[in-house]
Amino acid sequence: MTAPAPLAGLRVVEFTHMVMGPAAGAMLAALGADVIRVEPAEGDKTRTLLGSGAGYFPMYNRHKRSIALDLKSERGLKVARRLAERADILIENFRPGALDRLGLGYEALAAVNPRLIYCSAKGFLPGPYEERTALDEVAQMMGGLAYMTGPPGRPLRAGSSVIDVTGGMFGVIGVLAALEERHRTGKGKLIQASLFETTVYLVGQHMAQLAVTGKAASPMPARISAWAIYDVFETKDDPVFIGVVTDALWEKFCALFGLDDLWADESLRHNNERVLQRDRILPRIRDLIAGFTRAEVIARLEGTGLPFAPIARPEDMFDDPHLAASGALEPVTLADGTPTRLPTLPIAFDGKLLARSGALPLAGADSRAILRDLGLSETEILAIFPDETAVD
């Protein structure tokens, strides 16, 4: 069986780099859209990032086609405009005004392609900050997420490009909403998504906490949890997270670990009462769990309905039995020919994930085929594209 492709037949043109824009395109590509990524002749610089950036390109550029264009030349710009004029969706995440100066802004393209849905992914939505340069980490610091993640006085960014990816996701939500509206009106529109406002949306629960309680939220490592047992516990070997989030689960937890005296204490029967006595309960639970191995704790909790989790690392996911069984990792061939497996879009359609094998294209690898799709003859292609690398 082939993977579901609900967006098959839609053409997307991407003028993107780094993570936010490519992530939005990757989601649409995973959903079956034909995504054409416009790169410079030498390839997107994201391809060659080192360190923590080395995984950006393979994670967010599968299932796309690549065309290499020199947008500083009239010929390359002409092809880019032709692509945009025939696209259903355009995604861009360059500095404000960069594509407008090339004649590739929304107003210019909507005039010739009124059905175009134009997704602009930026650091900030329109307002006083909109000209600032933003990155995932900048947004996390400005929007309060880093403050909430680290211990008091030590702001800490989250452990992945969570704002880039979520910002791209909000862009995709906007695109899908605009597609539905286009079914009724026949017209596209400009969709704007941003890193800063995405961060603020994610910390909205903490803003609401202040509104409800009158007290500002403490950073997560110092927070007063909503539950008495909701923490990482040390075992004889590796730590494990355990949560007891209902009164029924408290009864079950006490029975599983022989805590008859705690269950008999009626002052602990209700969640909020346990939270107020957390300092009395937690040392007892920590000592108890420390007497088991992690495997022994998991064996007791498995199938009980109690939330628990081993503390895993990203590399552990390659061998996770659930991911293997569900098909959540898809085969990917890297640009150098190395095979690997990477996460597919975590959505199932009628029980089937979107996973399918794919290879990362070299920069411009699909240029000629894309030009043929645009209706250019072989003579025209050869005239403007003689070096098989870029349209210049």
CSV table of C-alpha atoms in Angstrom, one decimal:
chain,number,residue,atom,x,y,z
A,1,MET,CA,0.0,0.0,0.0
A,2,THR,CA,1.2,3.5,-0.8
A,3,ALA,CA,1.3,6.2,1.9
A,4,PRO,CA,-1.6,8.6,2.1
A,5,ALA,CA,-1.2,11.7,0.0
A,6,PRO,CA,-4.2,14.0,0.8
A,7,LEU,CA,-2.5,17.0,-0.8
A,8,ALA,CA,-1.6,15.3,-4.1
A,9,GLY,CA,-2.0,17.6,-7.0
A,10,LEU,CA,-1.0,20.8,-5.2
A,11,ARG,CA,2.2,22.5,-6.2
A,12,VAL,CA,4.3,24.3,-3.6
A,13,VAL,CA,7.3,26.6,-4.3
A,14,GLU,CA,9.8,27.2,-1.5
A,15,PHE,CA,12.1,30.1,-1.1
A,16,THR,CA,13.5,29.1,2.3
A,17,HIS,CA,16.5,28.3,4.4
A,18,MET,CA,17.4,27.0,7.9
A,19,VAL,CA,14.4,25.4,9.7
A,20,MET,CA,11.1,27.3,9.9
A,21,GLY,CA,10.3,27.6,6.2
A,22,PRO,CA,11.7,24.2,5.2
A,23,ALA,CA,9.7,22.6,8.1
A,24,ALA,CA,6.5,24.0,6.7
A,25,GLY,CA,7.4,22.7,3.3
A,26,ALA,CA,8.4,19.3,4.7
A,27,MET,CA,4.9,19.0,6.3
A,28,LEU,CA,3.2,19.8,3.0
A,29,ALA,CA,5.5,17.4,1.1
A,30,ALA,CA,4.8,14.6,3.6
A,31,LEU,CA,1.1,15.2,3.0
A,32,GLY,CA,1.6,14.6,-0.7
A,33,ALA,CA,2.1,18.0,-2.2
A,34,ASP,CA,4.7,18.5,-5.0
A,35,VAL,CA,7.2,20.8,-3.2
A,36,ILE,CA,9.8,22.5,-5.4
A,37,ARG,CA,12.7,24.0,-3.4
A,38,VAL,CA,14.5,26.9,-5.0
A,39,GLU,CA,18.2,26.9,-4.1
A,40,PRO,CA,21.2,28.9,-5.2
A,41,ALA,CA,23.6,27.3,-7.7
A,42,GLU,CA,25.9,26.2,-4.9
A,43,GLY,CA,23.1,24.8,-2.8
A,44,ASP,CA,21.4,26.1,0.3
A,45,LYS,CA,24.1,26.8,3.0
A,46,THR,CA,21.9,24.8,5.4
A,47,ARG,CA,23.2,21.7,3.6
A,48,THR,CA,26.7,22.2,5.1
A,49,LEU,CA,26.0,23.4,8.6
A,50,LEU,CA,28.1,21.7,11.3
A,51,GLY,CA,27.4,20.7,14.9
A,52,SER,CA,23.8,21.0,16.0
A,53,GLY,CA,22.8,22.3,12.5
A,54,ALA,CA,24.0,19.2,10.7
A,55,GLY,CA,20.6,17.5,10.9
A,56,TYR,CA,18.5,20.4,9.7
A,57,PHE,CA,18.7,19.7,6.0
A,58,PRO,CA,18.0,16.0,6.0
A,59,MET,CA,15.2,16.3,8.5
A,60,TYR,CA,13.2,19.1,6.8
A,61,ASN,CA,13.9,18.6,3.1
A,62,ARG,CA,12.8,15.1,2.2
A,63,HIS,CA,10.2,14.4,-0.5
A,64,LYS,CA,11.0,17.7,-2.2
A,65,ARG,CA,12.4,18.6,-5.7
A,66,SER,CA,15.3,21.0,-6.0
A,67,ILE,CA,15.9,23.6,-8.7
A,68,ALA,CA,19.0,25.8,-8.6
A,69,LEU,CA,18.4,29.4,-9.6
A,70,ASP,CA,20.5,32.6,-9.6
A,71,LEU,CA,17.9,35.1,-8.4
A,72,LYS,CA,20.4,37.9,-9.1
A,73,SER,CA,20.1,37.2,-12.8
A,74,GLU,CA,17.2,38.1,-15.0
A,75,ARG,CA,17.0,34.6,-16.4
A,76,GLY,CA,16.9,32.9,-13.0
A,77,LEU,CA,14.4,35.5,-11.7
A,78,LYS,CA,12.2,34.9,-14.7
A,79,VAL,CA,12.0,31.2,-14.0
A,80,ALA,CA,11.3,31.9,-10.3
A,81,ARG,CA,8.4,34.1,-11.2
A,82,ARG,CA,7.1,31.6,-13.7
A,83,LEU,CA,7.2,28.9,-10.9
A,84,ALA,CA,5.4,31.2,-8.5
A,85,GLU,CA,2.8,32.2,-11.1
A,86,ARG,CA,1.8,28.5,-11.5
A,87,ALA,CA,2.0,27.5,-7.9
A,88,ASP,CA,-0.8,26.8,-5.5
A,89,ILE,CA,1.3,27.7,-2.5
A,90,LEU,CA,4.5,29.7,-1.9
A,91,ILE,CA,6.5,29.5,1.3
A,92,GLU,CA,9.3,32.0,2.1
A,93,ASN,CA,11.2,32.8,5.3
A,94,PHE,CA,13.9,35.3,4.2
A,95,ARG,CA,14.3,38.8,5.8
A,96,PRO,CA,11.3,41.1,5.5
A,97,GLY,CA,11.2,42.7,2.0
A,98,ALA,CA,13.8,40.4,0.4
A,99,LEU,CA,11.5,38.8,-2.0
A,100,ASP,CA,9.4,42.0,-2.6
A,101,ARG,CA,12.6,43.6,-4.0
A,102,LEU,CA,12.8,40.8,-6.5
A,103,GLY,CA,9.2,41.1,-7.6
A,104,LEU,CA,8.4,37.9,-5.7
A,105,GLY,CA,6.3,39.5,-3.0
A,106,TYR,CA,2.7,38.7,-2.3
A,107,GLU,CA,1.1,41.7,-4.0
A,108,ALA,CA,3.1,41.3,-7.2
A,109,LEU,CA,2.4,37.6,-7.5
A,110,ALA,CA,-1.2,37.7,-6.4
A,111,ALA,CA,-1.8,40.2,-9.3
A,112,VAL,CA,-0.9,37.4,-11.8
A,113,ASN,CA,-1.9,34.4,-9.7
A,114,PRO,CA,-4.9,35.4,-7.6
A,115,ARG,CA,-5.3,31.8,-6.4
A,116,LEU,CA,-1.8,31.8,-4.8
A,117,ILE,CA,-1.6,31.1,-1.1
A,118,TYR,CA,1.5,32.9,0.1
A,119,CYS,CA,3.0,31.8,3.4
A,120,SER,CA,5.5,34.2,4.9
A,121,ALA,CA,7.4,32.7,7.9
A,122,LYS,CA,9.2,35.4,9.8
A,123,GLY,CA,10.7,36.3,13.2
A,124,PHE,CA,7.8,38.6,14.1
A,125,LEU,CA,4.4,39.5,12.8
A,126,PRO,CA,3.8,43.1,11.7
A,127,GLY,CA,4.6,45.5,14.5
A,128,PRO,CA,7.5,47.3,16.2
A,129,TYR,CA,9.8,44.3,16.1
A,130,GLU,CA,9.1,43.1,12.6
A,131,GLU,CA,12.4,44.3,11.1
A,132,ARG,CA,14.5,42.6,13.8
A,133,THR,CA,16.4,39.4,13.0
A,134,ALA,CA,15.0,36.4,14.9
A,135,LEU,CA,16.1,32.9,15.4
A,136,ASP,CA,14.6,30.1,17.4
A,137,GLU,CA,16.8,30.9,20.4
A,138,VAL,CA,16.0,34.6,20.2
A,139,ALA,CA,12.3,33.9,20.2
A,140,GLN,CA,12.6,31.5,23.2
A,141,MET,CA,14.5,34.2,25.1
A,142,MET,CA,12.2,37.0,24.2
A,143,GLY,CA,8.9,35.1,24.6
A,144,GLY,CA,9.5,33.7,28.1
A,145,LEU,CA,10.1,30.0,27.1
A,146,ALA,CA,13.8,30.0,28.0
A,147,TYR,CA,12.9,31.5,31.4
A,148,MET,CA,10.3,28.8,32.0
A,149,THR,CA,12.6,26.0,30.9
A,150,GLY,CA,15.7,26.7,32.9
A,151,PRO,CA,16.1,26.8,36.7
A,152,PRO,CA,15.6,30.2,38.3
A,153,GLY,CA,18.1,32.8,37.0
A,154,ARG,CA,19.4,30.4,34.3
A,155,PRO,CA,17.3,30.7,31.2
A,156,LEU,CA,17.7,27.7,29.0
A,157,ARG,CA,16.5,27.0,25.4
A,158,ALA,CA,14.4,23.9,24.8
A,159,GLY,CA,16.4,20.9,23.5
A,160,SER,CA,15.2,21.1,19.9
A,161,SER,CA,14.2,23.7,17.3
A,162,VAL,CA,10.7,23.7,18.9
A,163,ILE,CA,9.8,27.2,17.9
A,164,ASP,CA,11.0,26.9,14.3
A,165,VAL,CA,9.1,23.7,13.8
A,166,THR,CA,5.9,24.9,15.7
A,167,GLY,CA,6.1,28.2,13.8
A,168,GLY,CA,6.2,26.3,10.6
A,169,MET,CA,3.3,24.2,11.7
A,170,PHE,CA,1.2,27.3,12.4
A,171,GLY,CA,2.1,28.4,8.9
A,172,VAL,CA,0.8,25.1,7.5
A,173,ILE,CA,-2.4,25.4,9.6
A,174,GLY,CA,-2.9,28.8,8.0
A,175,VAL,CA,-2.2,27.4,4.5
A,176,LEU,CA,-4.7,24.6,5.0
A,177,ALA,CA,-7.3,27.0,6.2
A,178,ALA,CA,-6.7,29.3,3.2
A,179,LEU,CA,-7.0,26.2,0.9
A,180,GLU,CA,-10.4,25.5,2.3
A,181,GLU,CA,-11.5,29.1,1.9
A,182,ARG,CA,-10.1,29.0,-1.7
A,183,HIS,CA,-12.6,26.2,-2.5
A,184,ARG,CA,-15.4,28.7,-1.8
A,185,THR,CA,-13.9,31.9,-3.1
A,186,GLY,CA,-11.4,30.9,-5.8
A,187,LYS,CA,-8.9,33.3,-4.3
A,188,GLY,CA,-5.7,32.8,-2.3
A,189,LYS,CA,-4.3,35.1,0.4
A,190,LEU,CA,-1.3,36.0,2.4
A,191,ILE,CA,-0.6,33.9,5.5
A,192,GLN,CA,2.0,35.1,8.0
A,193,ALA,CA,3.5,33.0,10.8
A,194,SER,CA,6.2,34.0,13.2
A,195,LEU,CA,8.7,32.8,15.8
A,196,PHE,CA,8.0,35.3,18.5
A,197,GLU,CA,4.2,35.1,18.5
A,198,THR,CA,4.5,31.3,18.4
A,199,THR,CA,6.6,31.3,21.5
A,200,VAL,CA,4.1,33.6,23.3
A,201,TYR,CA,1.3,31.2,22.3
A,202,LEU,CA,3.2,28.3,23.9
A,203,VAL,CA,3.7,30.2,27.1
A,204,GLY,CA,0.1,31.3,27.2
A,205,GLN,CA,-0.7,28.7,29.8
A,206,HIS,CA,1.7,30.5,32.2
A,207,MET,CA,0.2,33.9,31.4
A,208,ALA,CA,-3.2,32.4,32.1
A,209,GLN,CA,-1.9,31.0,35.4
A,210,LEU,CA,-1.0,34.5,36.5
A,211,ALA,CA,-4.5,35.7,35.5
A,212,VAL,CA,-6.2,32.9,37.5
A,213,THR,CA,-4.0,32.9,40.6
A,214,GLY,CA,-2.5,36.4,40.8
A,215,LYS,CA,0.9,34.8,41.0
A,216,ALA,CA,3.5,34.7,38.2
A,217,ALA,CA,4.5,31.2,37.1
A,218,SER,CA,7.9,29.9,38.4
A,219,PRO,CA,10.3,28.3,36.0
A,220,MET,CA,9.4,24.6,35.4
A,221,PRO,CA,12.3,23.2,37.5
A,222,ALA,CA,11.1,25.2,40.5
A,223,ARG,CA,7.4,25.0,39.9
A,224,ILE,CA,4.8,23.8,42.3
A,225,SER,CA,3.4,20.9,40.3
A,226,ALA,CA,-0.3,20.3,40.0
A,227,TRP,CA,0.4,16.8,41.3
A,228,ALA,CA,2.3,15.5,44.3
A,229,ILE,CA,4.1,12.7,42.4
A,230,TYR,CA,5.0,14.1,39.0
A,231,ASP,CA,8.8,13.9,38.7
A,232,VAL,CA,11.9,12.1,37.7
A,233,PHE,CA,13.0,9.4,40.2
A,234,GLU,CA,16.4,7.8,40.6
A,235,THR,CA,16.6,4.0,40.5
A,236,LYS,CA,19.5,1.5,41.1
A,237,ASP,CA,20.6,2.3,37.5
A,238,ASP,CA,18.7,4.7,35.3
A,239,PRO,CA,16.1,7.3,36.2
A,240,VAL,CA,12.4,7.1,35.4
A,241,PHE,CA,9.6,9.6,35.3
A,242,ILE,CA,6.4,8.8,37.2
A,243,GLY,CA,3.2,10.7,37.4
A,244,VAL,CA,0.2,10.1,39.7
A,245,VAL,CA,-2.4,12.5,38.3
A,246,THR,CA,-5.7,11.3,39.7
A,247,ASP,CA,-7.1,10.0,43.0
A,248,ALA,CA,-7.8,6.6,41.4
A,249,LEU,CA,-4.2,6.3,40.2
A,250,TRP,CA,-3.0,7.2,43.8
A,251,GLU,CA,-4.9,4.2,45.1
A,252,LYS,CA,-3.4,2.1,42.4
A,253,PHE,CA,0.1,3.4,43.0
A,254,CYS,CA,-0.1,2.7,46.7
A,255,ALA,CA,-1.3,-0.9,46.0
A,256,LEU,CA,1.4,-1.6,43.4
A,257,PHE,CA,4.2,-0.6,45.7
A,258,GLY,CA,2.8,-1.8,49.1
A,259,LEU,CA,2.2,1.7,50.4
A,260,ASP,CA,-0.7,0.6,52.6
A,261,ASP,CA,-0.1,3.2,55.3
A,262,LEU,CA,-0.1,6.1,52.8
A,263,TRP,CA,-3.4,4.9,51.3
A,264,ALA,CA,-4.9,4.5,54.8
A,265,ASP,CA,-4.1,8.2,55.5
A,266,GLU,CA,-7.3,9.9,54.6
A,267,SER,CA,-5.6,13.3,54.5
A,268,LEU,CA,-3.9,12.1,51.3
A,269,ARG,CA,-7.0,10.8,49.5
A,270,HIS,CA,-7.5,13.9,47.3
A,271,ASN,CA,-5.0,15.4,44.8
A,272,ASN,CA,-4.8,19.0,46.2
A,273,GLU,CA,-4.3,17.6,49.7
A,274,ARG,CA,-1.4,15.5,48.4
A,275,VAL,CA,0.2,18.5,46.7
A,276,LEU,CA,0.1,20.5,50.0
A,277,GLN,CA,1.9,17.6,51.7
A,278,ARG,CA,4.3,16.9,48.9
A,279,ASP,CA,7.4,17.5,51.1
A,280,ARG,CA,6.2,14.7,53.3
A,281,ILE,CA,5.3,12.3,50.5
A,282,LEU,CA,8.2,12.7,48.1
A,283,PRO,CA,11.1,11.6,50.2
A,284,ARG,CA,9.3,8.4,51.0
A,285,ILE,CA,8.6,7.7,47.3
A,286,ARG,CA,12.2,8.6,46.3
A,287,ASP,CA,13.6,6.1,48.8
A,288,LEU,CA,11.2,3.5,47.6
A,289,ILE,CA,11.9,3.8,43.9
A,290,ALA,CA,15.7,4.0,44.5
A,291,GLY,CA,15.5,0.4,45.7
A,292,PHE,CA,14.4,-0.9,42.2
A,293,THR,CA,16.1,-1.0,38.9
A,294,ARG,CA,14.5,1.0,36.1
A,295,ALA,CA,13.3,-2.2,34.4
A,296,GLU,CA,11.7,-3.4,37.6
A,297,VAL,CA,9.8,-0.1,38.0
A,298,ILE,CA,8.6,-0.2,34.4
A,299,ALA,CA,7.5,-3.8,34.8
A,300,ARG,CA,5.3,-2.8,37.7
A,301,LEU,CA,3.8,0.2,35.9
A,302,GLU,CA,3.3,-1.3,32.5
A,303,GLY,CA,-0.4,-1.7,31.7
A,304,THR,CA,-1.6,0.0,34.9
A,305,GLY,CA,-2.6,3.3,33.4
A,306,LEU,CA,-0.1,5.2,35.5
A,307,PRO,CA,2.0,7.6,33.4
A,308,PHE,CA,5.7,6.7,33.3
A,309,ALA,CA,8.7,7.1,31.0
A,310,PRO,CA,12.3,6.0,30.9
A,311,ILE,CA,14.6,9.0,30.3
A,312,ALA,CA,15.7,8.4,26.7
A,313,ARG,CA,18.1,10.2,24.3
A,314,PRO,CA,17.4,11.1,20.7
A,315,GLU,CA,19.7,8.3,19.5
A,316,ASP,CA,17.6,5.7,21.4
A,317,MET,CA,14.7,6.4,19.1
A,318,PHE,CA,16.3,4.6,16.2
A,319,ASP,CA,15.8,1.3,18.1
A,320,ASP,CA,12.5,2.1,19.9
A,321,PRO,CA,10.2,-0.9,19.4
A,322,HIS,CA,7.0,1.2,19.3
A,323,LEU,CA,8.4,3.4,16.5
A,324,ALA,CA,9.6,0.3,14.6
A,325,ALA,CA,6.2,-1.4,14.9
A,326,SER,CA,4.2,1.7,13.9
A,327,GLY,CA,6.3,2.6,11.0
A,328,ALA,CA,7.0,6.1,12.4
A,329,LEU,CA,10.6,6.1,11.0
A,330,GLU,CA,10.9,6.2,7.3
A,331,PRO,CA,14.0,5.2,5.2
A,332,VAL,CA,16.0,8.2,4.0
A,333,THR,CA,19.1,8.3,1.8
A,334,LEU,CA,21.3,11.2,2.6
A,335,ALA,CA,23.0,13.3,-0.1
A,336,ASP,CA,26.2,11.2,0.2
A,337,GLY,CA,24.3,8.0,-0.2
A,338,THR,CA,24.2,7.0,3.4
A,339,PRO,CA,21.0,5.2,4.4
A,340,THR,CA,19.2,6.1,7.6
A,341,ARG,CA,15.8,6.4,9.1
A,342,LEU,CA,14.1,9.6,10.2
A,343,PRO,CA,10.7,10.5,11.8
A,344,THR,CA,7.8,10.9,9.4
A,345,LEU,CA,5.0,13.3,10.0
A,346,PRO,CA,3.3,12.0,13.2
A,347,ILE,CA,-0.3,11.8,11.7
A,348,ALA,CA,-2.1,8.7,10.8
A,349,PHE,CA,-4.9,8.6,8.2
A,350,ASP,CA,-7.3,5.7,8.7
A,351,GLY,CA,-4.6,4.1,10.8
A,352,LYS,CA,-1.8,4.5,8.3
A,353,LEU,CA,1.2,6.8,8.7
A,354,LEU,CA,2.6,8.9,5.9
A,355,ALA,CA,6.0,7.2,5.9
A,356,ARG,CA,7.6,6.5,2.6
A,357,SER,CA,11.2,6.2,1.5
A,358,GLY,CA,13.0,9.2,0.0
A,359,ALA,CA,16.4,10.5,-1.0
A,360,LEU,CA,17.7,14.0,-0.4
A,361,PRO,CA,18.2,15.6,-3.9
A,362,LEU,CA,21.5,17.3,-4.7
A,363,ALA,CA,21.1,21.1,-5.2
A,364,GLY,CA,19.4,21.6,-8.6
A,365,ALA,CA,19.0,17.9,-9.3
A,366,ASP,CA,15.5,18.4,-10.6
A,367,SER,CA,16.0,21.7,-12.4
A,368,ARG,CA,15.5,20.3,-16.0
A,369,ALA,CA,12.5,18.3,-15.1
A,370,ILE,CA,10.9,21.3,-13.4
A,371,LEU,CA,11.6,23.4,-16.4
A,372,ARG,CA,9.9,20.8,-18.6
A,373,ASP,CA,6.9,20.9,-16.3
A,374,LEU,CA,6.7,24.7,-16.9
A,375,GLY,CA,6.4,24.0,-20.6
A,376,LEU,CA,9.9,24.9,-21.7
A,377,SER,CA,11.2,23.1,-24.7
A,378,GLU,CA,14.5,21.3,-24.6
A,379,THR,CA,16.0,24.0,-26.8
A,380,GLU,CA,14.8,26.7,-24.4
A,381,ILE,CA,16.1,24.7,-21.4
A,382,LEU,CA,19.5,24.2,-23.1
A,383,ALA,CA,19.7,27.9,-23.9
A,384,ILE,CA,19.3,29.1,-20.3
A,385,PHE,CA,20.5,26.0,-18.5
A,386,PRO,CA,23.6,24.7,-20.3
A,387,ASP,CA,25.7,23.6,-17.3
A,388,GLU,CA,23.1,21.2,-15.7
A,389,THR,CA,23.6,22.9,-12.4
A,390,ALA,CA,21.7,26.2,-12.2
A,391,VAL,CA,19.5,28.5,-14.2
A,392,ASP,CA,21.5,31.7,-14.3
